[in-house]
Amino acid sequence: MKDLRRFTAARVGLGRAGNSLPIREVLDFGLAHARARDAVHFPLDVPGLRAECEAAGWSTVCLESAARDRAEYLRRPDLGRRLSEASKAILAPIHGPFDVAFAIADGLSALAVHHHALAVLRELRPMLDGSWNAAWNRAPLALVRFGRVAAGDEIGFALGASMVVVLIGERPGLSTPDSLGIYLTWEPRSGRRDAERNCISNVHGGGLSARDAARLLGVLMTESRARRISGIGLKAPALS
Amino acid sequence: MPWTQSVGGVRHHFADLRTLLARASPQRSGDELAGIAARSAEERVAAQMALADLPLKTFLDDFAIPCEDDEVSRLIAEQHDAAAFAIVSHLTVGEFRDWLLSEQASGEILARLAPGLTPEMAAAVSKIMRLQDLIAVAAKIRVITRFRTTIGLPGRLSTRLQPNHPSDDPAAIAASIIDGLLLESGDAVIGINPASDSVETVVNLLRLIEKLRLHLRIPVQSCVLAHITTQMEALRRGAPVDLLFQSIAGTEAANASFGVNLALLGEAHDAARELHRGEIGDNVMYFETGQGSALSADAHHGVDQQTCEARAYAVARQFRPMLVNTVVGFIGPEYLYDGKQIARAGLEDHFCGKLLGLPMGCDVCYTNHAEADQDDMDSLLTLLGAAGVNYIMGVPGADDIMLNYQSTSFHDALYLRALLGLRPAPEFEQWFEQNRRELPRAMSLLAASA
């Protein structure tokens, strides 16, 4: 029944060894899971990412959440949503107002961040520099270790930004260990709910390209700035 | 009411019943996240000792969540059958655990006791039971339900065939269904989680399963696990609805976050029964639950996640469901951190569900950020088989490409049946035996035309 595989990417027609899976399938699955696990635990290379971002013309600040290590980060999403005291102190002397603050956070896949985050920002650059309409006054780019989406609320608020955009590694699946998610929040502050954000997900090699993601994000940011909202009231445009 | 327990000269103080229950819970990350877990290993055991001395009757006066705040608490109060409770009404929680393990507590006696127990009683006793206790007692209880197949008979193990696809592609879903049928899967239900919650999708997928079912004359029931209001709209449009599905939780507020309440579930139950599509029984509801859902909706009222989970079973049993399963490792490591916590939770949920009279299955599963792998799934799968679980999931190669998590495979069910001498539901088994030779050919044709 191998021909069933023509119809779906699901693991059908695998054959049998007794009642179990043939060894090739067991190891195939093991490889996919190993890649996903490595992605979850892959540490964010902050100096490397910072160098790349600065080379691309971004000034940066390196921050960390209140989670002390990866294990605590996975157990305590509440800590991943807040900044450490040291990071709060780093942001204290920086004063806006800014039109937008960007934050890159490892989330559940630092691999996704390393593969796709800067690519999205590069594609977005012409829009930010005013190729669509008014140029965007940007806060320094925040690089956040052990960060969740809501960490952006505290960062955006501290910087005095009208809007925060968080680029973050999504939960790895067996087929996609390096998928990036992008979250936009108007007037960020602690306590914002998920319904008040817009999300672009599945940015990876087999999913949404960096170029398409940047185009979607550009439209959402422009709309958000014009209408002064984000979330369910702001619908994502269709990609044509 | 406050409780205290002295251990080695140290007095441990527990402010109220829900605190005592939370502190007595075996360790799990969700209770730590909520800030209600025991603060030391010794405090946990002290709480378990205090809990063991608590009369079962306490739970009839002192609700973990007050009735005036929560319709699930009111339902629990209304459901309680004092006559059924009489046989254990004089026991403490600790004595109840000993009694459950005794020969006196036969499957028949336990079935009669079920309406006399509240979820908090089941949760409380489970907290002081080891895994072997949870398995030994659950294995005595059979809960049998019927629609087109009979689920839960002794010596049987059924599966939900779960042929999900990220874009709800009918040919892809048909291919996964066929793959599962060839491996004797699907006797509990063919149940699709749709990627889209639209009524059109639900109608089309239900028709797809119906076509296969009628063409191959398979004794099986179908379900498309969209939101229950979407399924009810599909039903009103004449779609072939067998079972109605909904995720449920143990507090009114958590159910509200799912967009449901008891009245809506009652309406759905009536609507599905009025279709009279069941051929040998009228159990028409399918519920999924899972520890942590109340906390993740910020709707737990300071009650530990395992007690909240048991309270969801009060909601479930109100509607005589065909199938109930906990989706034990789906929610992630912030609620159940690793394979050990997932295994304990799966066996607790199965035990509590069975004790309260539910036809419990289990989605033995994990996500990639949990500290778990296929070995952990094999362990829990085997333990649940020994505990007499009604059904498990059948996902192609254990890899759900729509929900992005790992569950159990068609092969896993074959392993468990062979190991423990279990067979599929009798109606399905008979169909498979009569049709197995024709199956591959009929199926290739179908797959080609899908």
CSV table of C-alpha atoms in Angstrom, one decimal, chain B:
chain,number,residue,atom,x,y,z
B,1,MET,CA,-11.9,24.9,56.8
B,2,PRO,CA,-8.2,24.7,57.7
B,3,TRP,CA,-6.3,21.4,58.1
B,4,THR,CA,-3.1,20.5,59.9
B,5,GLN,CA,-0.8,17.5,60.0
B,6,SER,CA,2.1,16.9,62.3
B,7,VAL,CA,5.1,15.0,60.9
B,8,GLY,CA,8.2,14.4,63.1
B,9,GLY,CA,7.2,17.3,65.4
B,10,VAL,CA,6.6,19.8,62.5
B,11,ARG,CA,3.1,21.0,62.0
B,12,HIS,CA,2.0,21.5,58.4
B,13,HIS,CA,-0.9,23.9,57.9
B,14,PHE,CA,-3.3,23.8,54.9
B,15,ALA,CA,-5.6,26.8,54.7
B,16,ASP,CA,-8.5,25.1,53.0
B,17,LEU,CA,-9.6,21.9,51.1
B,18,ARG,CA,-8.3,23.0,47.7
B,19,THR,CA,-4.9,23.9,49.2
B,20,LEU,CA,-4.8,20.5,50.8
B,21,LEU,CA,-5.6,18.8,47.5
B,22,ALA,CA,-3.1,20.8,45.6
B,23,ARG,CA,-0.3,20.2,48.2
B,24,ALA,CA,-1.1,16.5,48.2
B,25,SER,CA,-0.8,16.2,44.3
B,26,PRO,CA,2.2,14.3,43.0
B,27,GLN,CA,4.6,16.7,41.5
B,28,ARG,CA,3.7,18.3,38.1
B,29,SER,CA,4.9,21.5,36.5
B,30,GLY,CA,1.4,23.0,36.0
B,31,ASP,CA,0.7,23.2,39.7
B,32,GLU,CA,4.1,24.7,40.2
B,33,LEU,CA,3.3,27.3,37.5
B,34,ALA,CA,0.1,28.1,39.3
B,35,GLY,CA,2.0,28.5,42.6
B,36,ILE,CA,-0.1,26.0,44.4
B,37,ALA,CA,2.1,22.9,44.5
B,38,ALA,CA,3.7,21.5,47.7
B,39,ARG,CA,6.8,23.6,48.6
B,40,SER,CA,8.8,20.6,49.6
B,41,ALA,CA,8.7,16.8,49.2
B,42,GLU,CA,8.0,16.5,52.9
B,43,GLU,CA,5.1,18.9,52.7
B,44,ARG,CA,3.6,16.9,49.9
B,45,VAL,CA,3.6,13.7,52.0
B,46,ALA,CA,2.3,15.6,55.0
B,47,ALA,CA,-0.6,16.7,52.8
B,48,GLN,CA,-1.2,13.2,51.6
B,49,MET,CA,-1.3,12.0,55.2
B,50,ALA,CA,-3.8,14.7,56.1
B,51,LEU,CA,-5.8,13.8,53.0
B,52,ALA,CA,-5.8,10.1,53.9
B,53,ASP,CA,-7.4,10.9,57.3
B,54,LEU,CA,-10.1,13.1,55.7
B,55,PRO,CA,-13.6,11.6,55.8
B,56,LEU,CA,-15.0,11.1,52.2
B,57,LYS,CA,-18.1,12.9,53.4
B,58,THR,CA,-16.1,16.1,53.7
B,59,PHE,CA,-16.4,16.6,50.0
B,60,LEU,CA,-20.2,16.7,50.1
B,61,ASP,CA,-20.1,19.9,52.3
B,62,ASP,CA,-16.9,21.5,51.2
B,63,PHE,CA,-16.6,22.0,47.5
B,64,ALA,CA,-13.3,22.8,45.9
B,65,ILE,CA,-15.1,25.6,44.1
B,66,PRO,CA,-18.3,27.1,45.7
B,67,CYS,CA,-21.6,26.2,44.0
B,68,GLU,CA,-22.6,29.9,43.8
B,69,ASP,CA,-19.5,30.6,41.6
B,70,ASP,CA,-19.6,27.7,39.3
B,71,GLU,CA,-22.2,25.6,37.4
B,72,VAL,CA,-20.0,22.6,37.3
B,73,SER,CA,-20.0,22.6,41.2
B,74,ARG,CA,-23.8,22.8,41.1
B,75,LEU,CA,-23.9,19.9,38.6
B,76,ILE,CA,-21.7,17.8,40.9
B,77,ALA,CA,-24.1,18.5,43.8
B,78,GLU,CA,-27.2,17.6,41.8
B,79,GLN,CA,-25.6,14.4,40.4
B,80,HIS,CA,-24.7,13.0,43.8
B,81,ASP,CA,-26.6,9.8,44.6
B,82,ALA,CA,-26.7,9.4,48.4
B,83,ALA,CA,-28.0,5.8,48.2
B,84,ALA,CA,-25.1,4.7,45.9
B,85,PHE,CA,-22.6,6.5,48.2
B,86,ALA,CA,-23.9,4.7,51.3
B,87,ILE,CA,-21.5,1.7,50.9
B,88,VAL,CA,-18.4,3.9,51.4
B,89,SER,CA,-19.9,6.9,53.3
B,90,HIS,CA,-18.2,6.0,56.6
B,91,LEU,CA,-14.7,5.8,55.1
B,92,THR,CA,-11.8,8.2,55.1
B,93,VAL,CA,-9.9,8.8,51.8
B,94,GLY,CA,-7.2,6.5,53.0
B,95,GLU,CA,-9.6,3.7,54.0
B,96,PHE,CA,-11.3,4.2,50.6
B,97,ARG,CA,-8.1,3.5,48.8
B,98,ASP,CA,-7.6,0.3,50.8
B,99,TRP,CA,-11.3,-0.7,50.2
B,100,LEU,CA,-10.9,-0.1,46.4
B,101,LEU,CA,-8.1,-2.6,46.3
B,102,SER,CA,-10.0,-5.2,48.3
B,103,GLU,CA,-11.8,-8.1,46.8
B,104,GLN,CA,-15.1,-6.7,48.1
B,105,ALA,CA,-14.8,-3.9,45.6
B,106,SER,CA,-15.7,-5.9,42.5
B,107,GLY,CA,-16.3,-4.4,39.1
B,108,GLU,CA,-20.1,-4.7,39.7
B,109,ILE,CA,-19.9,-3.0,43.1
B,110,LEU,CA,-17.7,-0.2,41.7
B,111,ALA,CA,-20.2,0.4,38.8
B,112,ARG,CA,-23.0,0.8,41.3
B,113,LEU,CA,-20.9,3.1,43.4
B,114,ALA,CA,-20.0,5.5,40.5
B,115,PRO,CA,-23.1,7.9,40.9
B,116,GLY,CA,-22.3,8.1,44.6
B,117,LEU,CA,-18.8,9.5,44.1
B,118,THR,CA,-18.0,13.1,43.3
B,119,PRO,CA,-15.0,14.1,41.1
B,120,GLU,CA,-13.2,15.5,44.2
B,121,MET,CA,-13.4,12.1,46.0
B,122,ALA,CA,-12.0,10.4,42.9
B,123,ALA,CA,-9.2,13.0,42.6
B,124,ALA,CA,-8.4,12.9,46.3
B,125,VAL,CA,-8.0,9.1,46.5
B,126,SER,CA,-6.0,9.0,43.2
B,127,LYS,CA,-3.4,11.4,44.8
B,128,ILE,CA,-2.5,8.8,47.4
B,129,MET,CA,-2.5,5.8,45.0
B,130,ARG,CA,0.6,4.5,43.3
B,131,LEU,CA,0.6,3.6,39.6
B,132,GLN,CA,-0.1,-0.1,40.4
B,133,ASP,CA,-3.1,0.9,42.5
B,134,LEU,CA,-4.5,3.1,39.7
B,135,ILE,CA,-4.0,0.2,37.3
B,136,ALA,CA,-5.4,-2.5,39.5
B,137,VAL,CA,-8.6,-0.7,40.4
B,138,ALA,CA,-9.3,0.7,36.9
B,139,ALA,CA,-8.8,-2.8,35.5
B,140,LYS,CA,-11.8,-4.1,37.5
B,141,ILE,CA,-14.2,-1.5,36.0
B,142,ARG,CA,-15.8,-2.0,32.6
B,143,VAL,CA,-17.8,0.9,31.1
B,144,ILE,CA,-19.5,-0.3,27.9
B,145,THR,CA,-21.0,2.0,25.3
B,146,ARG,CA,-22.7,1.4,21.9
B,147,PHE,CA,-23.5,3.2,18.6
B,148,ARG,CA,-22.6,1.0,15.7
B,149,THR,CA,-19.9,-0.9,17.5
B,150,THR,CA,-19.6,-1.9,21.2
B,151,ILE,CA,-16.7,-0.3,23.0
B,152,GLY,CA,-15.3,-1.3,26.4
B,153,LEU,CA,-16.1,-5.0,26.5
B,154,PRO,CA,-13.6,-7.2,28.5
B,155,GLY,CA,-10.8,-8.5,26.3
B,156,ARG,CA,-11.2,-5.7,23.7
B,157,LEU,CA,-9.1,-2.7,22.8
B,158,SER,CA,-10.4,-0.1,20.3
B,159,THR,CA,-8.9,2.8,18.4
B,160,ARG,CA,-9.9,6.2,17.2
B,161,LEU,CA,-8.6,6.5,13.6
B,162,GLN,CA,-7.3,10.0,13.4
B,163,PRO,CA,-6.5,10.8,9.7
B,164,ASN,CA,-5.8,14.6,10.0
B,165,HIS,CA,-4.4,16.7,7.3
B,166,PRO,CA,-3.1,20.4,7.4
B,167,SER,CA,-5.4,21.5,4.5
B,168,ASP,CA,-8.2,19.1,5.1
B,169,ASP,CA,-7.5,17.5,1.7
B,170,PRO,CA,-10.1,14.8,1.1
B,171,ALA,CA,-7.8,12.4,-0.9
B,172,ALA,CA,-5.1,12.7,1.8
B,173,ILE,CA,-7.6,12.1,4.6
B,174,ALA,CA,-9.1,9.1,2.7
B,175,ALA,CA,-5.6,7.6,2.2
B,176,SER,CA,-4.9,7.8,6.0
B,177,ILE,CA,-8.3,6.3,6.7
B,178,ILE,CA,-7.6,3.4,4.3
B,179,ASP,CA,-4.2,2.9,5.8
B,180,GLY,CA,-5.8,2.7,9.3
B,181,LEU,CA,-8.5,0.3,8.3
B,182,LEU,CA,-6.0,-2.1,6.7
B,183,LEU,CA,-4.3,-2.2,10.1
B,184,GLU,CA,-7.6,-2.9,11.9
B,185,SER,CA,-8.0,0.6,13.3
B,186,GLY,CA,-11.1,2.8,13.6
B,187,ASP,CA,-13.5,0.7,15.7
B,188,ALA,CA,-14.0,3.4,18.3
B,189,VAL,CA,-14.5,6.2,15.8
B,190,ILE,CA,-13.1,7.7,12.6
B,191,GLY,CA,-12.5,11.1,14.0
B,192,ILE,CA,-11.0,14.0,12.0
B,193,ASN,CA,-9.6,17.2,13.6
B,194,PRO,CA,-10.3,19.7,10.8
B,195,ALA,CA,-7.8,22.5,10.1
B,196,SER,CA,-10.6,24.8,9.3
B,197,ASP,CA,-13.6,25.3,11.6
B,198,SER,CA,-16.0,26.1,8.7
B,199,VAL,CA,-19.4,24.4,8.4
B,200,GLU,CA,-18.6,23.5,4.7
B,201,THR,CA,-15.5,21.6,5.8
B,202,VAL,CA,-17.4,19.7,8.5
B,203,VAL,CA,-20.1,18.7,6.1
B,204,ASN,CA,-17.7,17.6,3.4
B,205,LEU,CA,-15.5,15.6,5.7
B,206,LEU,CA,-18.6,13.9,7.3
B,207,ARG,CA,-19.8,13.0,3.8
B,208,LEU,CA,-16.4,11.6,2.9
B,209,ILE,CA,-16.4,9.2,5.8
B,210,GLU,CA,-20.1,8.3,5.1
B,211,LYS,CA,-19.2,7.4,1.6
B,212,LEU,CA,-16.4,5.1,2.7
B,213,ARG,CA,-18.5,3.6,5.4
B,214,LEU,CA,-21.4,2.7,3.2
B,215,HIS,CA,-19.3,1.6,0.3
B,216,LEU,CA,-17.3,-0.8,2.4
B,217,ARG,CA,-20.2,-1.5,4.8
B,218,ILE,CA,-17.9,-0.8,7.8
B,219,PRO,CA,-19.6,-0.9,11.3
B,220,VAL,CA,-18.0,2.3,12.6
B,221,GLN,CA,-19.1,5.8,13.7
B,222,SER,CA,-17.8,9.1,12.4
B,223,CYS,CA,-16.9,12.5,13.9
B,224,VAL,CA,-15.4,15.8,12.8
B,225,LEU,CA,-14.0,17.5,15.8
B,226,ALA,CA,-14.8,21.1,15.0
B,227,HIS,CA,-16.4,23.4,17.6
B,228,ILE,CA,-19.7,21.9,18.7
B,229,THR,CA,-21.7,24.8,17.3
B,230,THR,CA,-20.1,24.3,13.9
B,231,GLN,CA,-21.1,20.6,14.1
B,232,MET,CA,-24.6,21.4,15.1
B,233,GLU,CA,-24.9,23.8,12.1
B,234,ALA,CA,-23.7,20.9,9.9
B,235,LEU,CA,-26.3,18.7,11.5
B,236,ARG,CA,-29.0,21.3,10.7
B,237,ARG,CA,-27.8,21.3,7.1
B,238,GLY,CA,-28.4,17.6,6.9
B,239,ALA,CA,-24.9,16.3,7.2
B,240,PRO,CA,-24.5,12.6,8.3
B,241,VAL,CA,-23.6,13.3,12.0
B,242,ASP,CA,-22.9,10.3,14.1
B,243,LEU,CA,-21.1,11.5,17.2
B,244,LEU,CA,-20.9,15.1,18.4
B,245,PHE,CA,-17.5,16.2,19.8
B,246,GLN,CA,-16.5,18.9,22.3
B,247,SER,CA,-13.4,19.7,24.4
B,248,ILE,CA,-14.6,20.2,28.0
B,249,ALA,CA,-13.0,21.3,31.3
B,250,GLY,CA,-13.8,21.2,35.0
B,251,THR,CA,-14.9,24.7,35.7
B,252,GLU,CA,-17.6,26.9,34.3
B,253,ALA,CA,-15.1,29.6,33.3
B,254,ALA,CA,-12.8,27.1,31.5
B,255,ASN,CA,-15.8,25.8,29.6
B,256,ALA,CA,-16.7,29.4,28.7
B,257,SER,CA,-13.2,29.8,27.3
B,258,PHE,CA,-14.0,26.8,25.0
B,259,GLY,CA,-17.3,28.6,24.1
B,260,VAL,CA,-19.6,26.0,25.8
B,261,ASN,CA,-21.8,25.6,28.8
B,262,LEU,CA,-24.0,22.8,30.2
B,263,ALA,CA,-27.1,24.1,28.4
B,264,LEU,CA,-25.4,24.1,25.0
B,265,LEU,CA,-24.1,20.6,25.6
B,266,GLY,CA,-27.5,19.4,26.6
B,267,GLU,CA,-29.0,20.9,23.4
B,268,ALA,CA,-26.3,19.2,21.3
B,269,HIS,CA,-27.0,15.9,23.0
B,270,ASP,CA,-30.7,16.0,22.3
B,271,ALA,CA,-30.1,17.0,18.6
B,272,ALA,CA,-27.7,14.1,18.0
B,273,ARG,CA,-30.0,11.6,19.7
B,274,GLU,CA,-33.0,12.7,17.7
B,275,LEU,CA,-31.2,11.6,14.5
B,276,HIS,CA,-31.4,7.9,15.6
B,277,ARG,CA,-28.3,6.9,13.6
B,278,GLY,CA,-26.9,4.5,16.1
B,279,GLU,CA,-27.7,1.0,15.1
B,280,ILE,CA,-27.1,-0.8,18.4
B,281,GLY,CA,-27.0,2.0,20.9
B,282,ASP,CA,-27.6,5.7,21.5
B,283,ASN,CA,-24.4,7.0,23.1
B,284,VAL,CA,-23.8,10.0,20.8
B,285,MET,CA,-21.3,12.3,22.5
B,286,TYR,CA,-17.5,12.4,22.3
B,287,PHE,CA,-15.5,14.5,24.8
B,288,GLU,CA,-11.8,15.3,25.1
B,289,THR,CA,-10.2,16.6,28.3
B,290,GLY,CA,-6.7,17.2,29.6
B,291,GLN,CA,-5.0,18.4,32.8
B,292,GLY,CA,-4.0,22.0,32.6
B,293,SER,CA,-6.8,23.3,30.4
B,294,ALA,CA,-8.4,25.3,33.3
B,295,LEU,CA,-5.1,26.9,34.3
B,296,SER,CA,-4.2,27.8,30.7
B,297,ALA,CA,-7.6,29.6,30.5
B,298,ASP,CA,-6.8,31.3,33.9
B,299,ALA,CA,-10.0,29.6,35.2
B,300,HIS,CA,-8.8,27.2,37.8
B,301,HIS,CA,-9.9,29.0,41.0
B,302,GLY,CA,-6.7,27.9,42.8
B,303,VAL,CA,-7.7,24.2,42.3
B,304,ASP,CA,-4.9,21.8,41.2
B,305,GLN,CA,-5.0,20.6,37.6
B,306,GLN,CA,-5.8,17.0,38.4
B,307,THR,CA,-8.8,17.9,40.5
B,308,CYS,CA,-10.0,20.3,37.8
B,309,GLU,CA,-9.6,17.4,35.3
B,310,ALA,CA,-11.7,15.0,37.4
B,311,ARG,CA,-14.4,17.7,37.6
B,312,ALA,CA,-14.6,17.7,33.8
B,313,TYR,CA,-15.8,14.1,34.1
B,314,ALA,CA,-18.9,15.3,36.0
B,315,VAL,CA,-19.7,17.3,32.9
B,316,ALA,CA,-19.0,14.4,30.6
B,317,ARG,CA,-21.1,11.8,32.5
B,318,GLN,CA,-24.1,14.1,32.4
B,319,PHE,CA,-24.4,13.3,28.6
B,320,ARG,CA,-23.8,9.5,28.5
B,321,PRO,CA,-20.9,9.8,26.1
B,322,MET,CA,-19.8,7.1,23.7
B,323,LEU,CA,-16.2,8.1,24.1
B,324,VAL,CA,-14.1,10.2,26.5
B,325,ASN,CA,-10.4,10.6,26.4
B,326,THR,CA,-7.8,12.7,28.1
B,327,VAL,CA,-5.2,14.2,25.6
B,328,VAL,CA,-2.6,13.7,28.2
B,329,GLY,CA,0.7,15.2,26.8
B,330,PHE,CA,-0.7,17.6,24.3
B,331,ILE,CA,-0.7,20.7,26.4
B,332,GLY,CA,3.1,21.0,26.9
B,333,PRO,CA,5.8,20.8,29.5
B,334,GLU,CA,4.6,23.8,31.5
B,335,TYR,CA,1.8,21.6,32.7
B,336,LEU,CA,3.3,18.1,32.4
B,337,TYR,CA,7.0,18.4,32.2
B,338,ASP,CA,8.3,15.0,31.2
B,339,GLY,CA,7.5,11.3,30.4
B,340,LYS,CA,7.1,10.6,34.1
B,341,GLN,CA,4.6,13.3,34.7
B,342,ILE,CA,2.7,12.4,31.5
B,343,ALA,CA,2.5,8.7,32.5
B,344,ARG,CA,1.2,9.5,36.0
B,345,ALA,CA,-1.4,11.9,34.7
B,346,GLY,CA,-2.6,9.5,32.0
B,347,LEU,CA,-3.2,6.7,34.6
B,348,GLU,CA,-4.8,9.1,37.1
B,349,ASP,CA,-7.2,10.4,34.4
B,350,HIS,CA,-8.1,6.9,33.2
B,351,PHE,CA,-8.7,5.7,36.8
B,352,CYS,CA,-10.8,8.8,37.8
B,353,GLY,CA,-12.8,8.6,34.7
B,354,LYS,CA,-13.6,4.9,35.1
B,355,LEU,CA,-14.3,5.3,38.8
B,356,LEU,CA,-16.9,8.0,37.9
B,357,GLY,CA,-18.5,5.7,35.3
B,358,LEU,CA,-17.0,7.0,32.0
B,359,PRO,CA,-15.9,5.0,28.9
B,360,MET,CA,-12.3,6.3,29.2
B,361,GLY,CA,-9.8,6.2,26.4
B,362,CYS,CA,-6.5,8.1,26.3
B,363,ASP,CA,-4.6,10.0,23.7
B,364,VAL,CA,-1.1,8.9,24.7
B,365,CYS,CA,0.9,11.8,23.3
B,366,TYR,CA,3.7,14.4,23.7
B,367,THR,CA,5.0,17.6,22.0
B,368,ASN,CA,8.5,18.2,20.9
B,369,HIS,CA,9.3,20.6,23.8
B,370,ALA,CA,8.4,18.1,26.5
B,371,GLU,CA,11.0,15.8,27.9
B,372,ALA,CA,9.5,12.7,26.4
B,373,ASP,CA,10.0,10.4,23.4
B,374,GLN,CA,8.6,7.2,21.9
B,375,ASP,CA,9.9,5.1,24.8
B,376,ASP,CA,7.7,7.1,27.2
B,377,MET,CA,4.7,6.5,24.9
B,378,ASP,CA,5.4,2.8,24.8
B,379,SER,CA,5.5,2.7,28.6
B,380,LEU,CA,2.2,4.6,29.1
B,381,LEU,CA,0.5,2.7,26.3
B,382,THR,CA,1.4,-0.7,27.8
B,383,LEU,CA,0.4,0.4,31.3
B,384,LEU,CA,-3.0,1.7,30.0
B,385,GLY,CA,-3.5,-1.6,28.2
B,386,ALA,CA,-3.0,-3.4,31.5
B,387,ALA,CA,-5.4,-1.0,33.1
B,388,GLY,CA,-8.1,-1.9,30.6
B,389,VAL,CA,-8.3,1.4,28.6
B,390,ASN,CA,-11.3,1.4,26.3
B,391,TYR,CA,-9.4,2.9,23.3
B,392,ILE,CA,-6.3,4.7,22.2
B,393,MET,CA,-5.6,6.9,19.1
B,394,GLY,CA,-4.4,5.5,15.7
B,395,VAL,CA,-2.4,8.1,13.9
B,396,PRO,CA,-0.4,7.2,10.8
B,397,GLY,CA,3.1,6.5,12.0
B,398,ALA,CA,2.3,8.3,15.3
B,399,ASP,CA,3.0,11.7,13.6
B,400,ASP,CA,0.0,14.0,13.4
B,401,ILE,CA,0.9,16.3,10.5
B,402,MET,CA,-1.9,18.8,11.3
B,403,LEU,CA,-1.7,19.2,15.0
B,404,ASN,CA,2.1,18.8,15.1
B,405,TYR,CA,2.4,16.4,18.0
B,406,GLN,CA,3.1,12.7,18.4
B,407,SER,CA,0.4,10.2,19.4
B,408,THR,CA,0.0,6.5,19.1
B,409,SER,CA,0.1,4.7,15.7
B,410,PHE,CA,-2.0,1.9,14.1
B,411,HIS,CA,1.1,-0.3,14.7
B,412,ASP,CA,1.1,0.6,18.4
B,413,ALA,CA,-2.5,-0.7,18.7
B,414,LEU,CA,-1.5,-4.0,17.0
B,415,TYR,CA,1.4,-4.4,19.4
B,416,LEU,CA,-0.8,-3.9,22.4
B,417,ARG,CA,-3.6,-6.2,21.2
B,418,ALA,CA,-1.1,-8.9,20.4
B,419,LEU,CA,0.8,-8.5,23.7
B,420,LEU,CA,-2.2,-8.6,26.0
B,421,GLY,CA,-4.5,-10.8,23.9
B,422,LEU,CA,-7.0,-8.0,23.2
B,423,ARG,CA,-9.2,-7.8,20.1
B,424,PRO,CA,-11.1,-5.0,18.3
B,425,ALA,CA,-14.8,-4.3,19.0
B,426,PRO,CA,-16.8,-7.5,18.0
B,427,GLU,CA,-18.8,-5.9,15.1
B,428,PHE,CA,-15.6,-4.4,13.6
B,429,GLU,CA,-13.6,-7.6,14.2
B,430,GLN,CA,-16.2,-9.6,12.3
B,431,TRP,CA,-16.3,-7.1,9.4
B,432,PHE,CA,-12.5,-7.2,9.2
B,433,GLU,CA,-12.3,-11.0,9.2
B,434,GLN,CA,-14.9,-11.2,6.4
B,435,ASN,CA,-13.4,-8.5,4.3
B,436,ARG,CA,-9.7,-8.6,4.9
B,437,ARG,CA,-8.9,-10.4,1.6
B,438,GLU,CA,-10.9,-8.0,-0.6
B,439,LEU,CA,-9.8,-4.9,1.4
B,440,PRO,CA,-6.5,-4.0,-0.3
B,441,ARG,CA,-8.1,-4.1,-3.8
B,442,ALA,CA,-11.2,-2.2,-2.9
B,443,MET,CA,-9.1,0.3,-1.1
B,444,SER,CA,-6.7,0.9,-4.0
B,445,LEU,CA,-9.6,1.6,-6.2
B,446,LEU,CA,-11.1,4.1,-3.7
B,447,ALA,CA,-7.8,5.8,-3.1
B,448,ALA,CA,-7.3,6.2,-6.8
B,449,SER,CA,-10.7,7.8,-7.3
B,450,ALA,CA,-10.6,10.0,-4.2
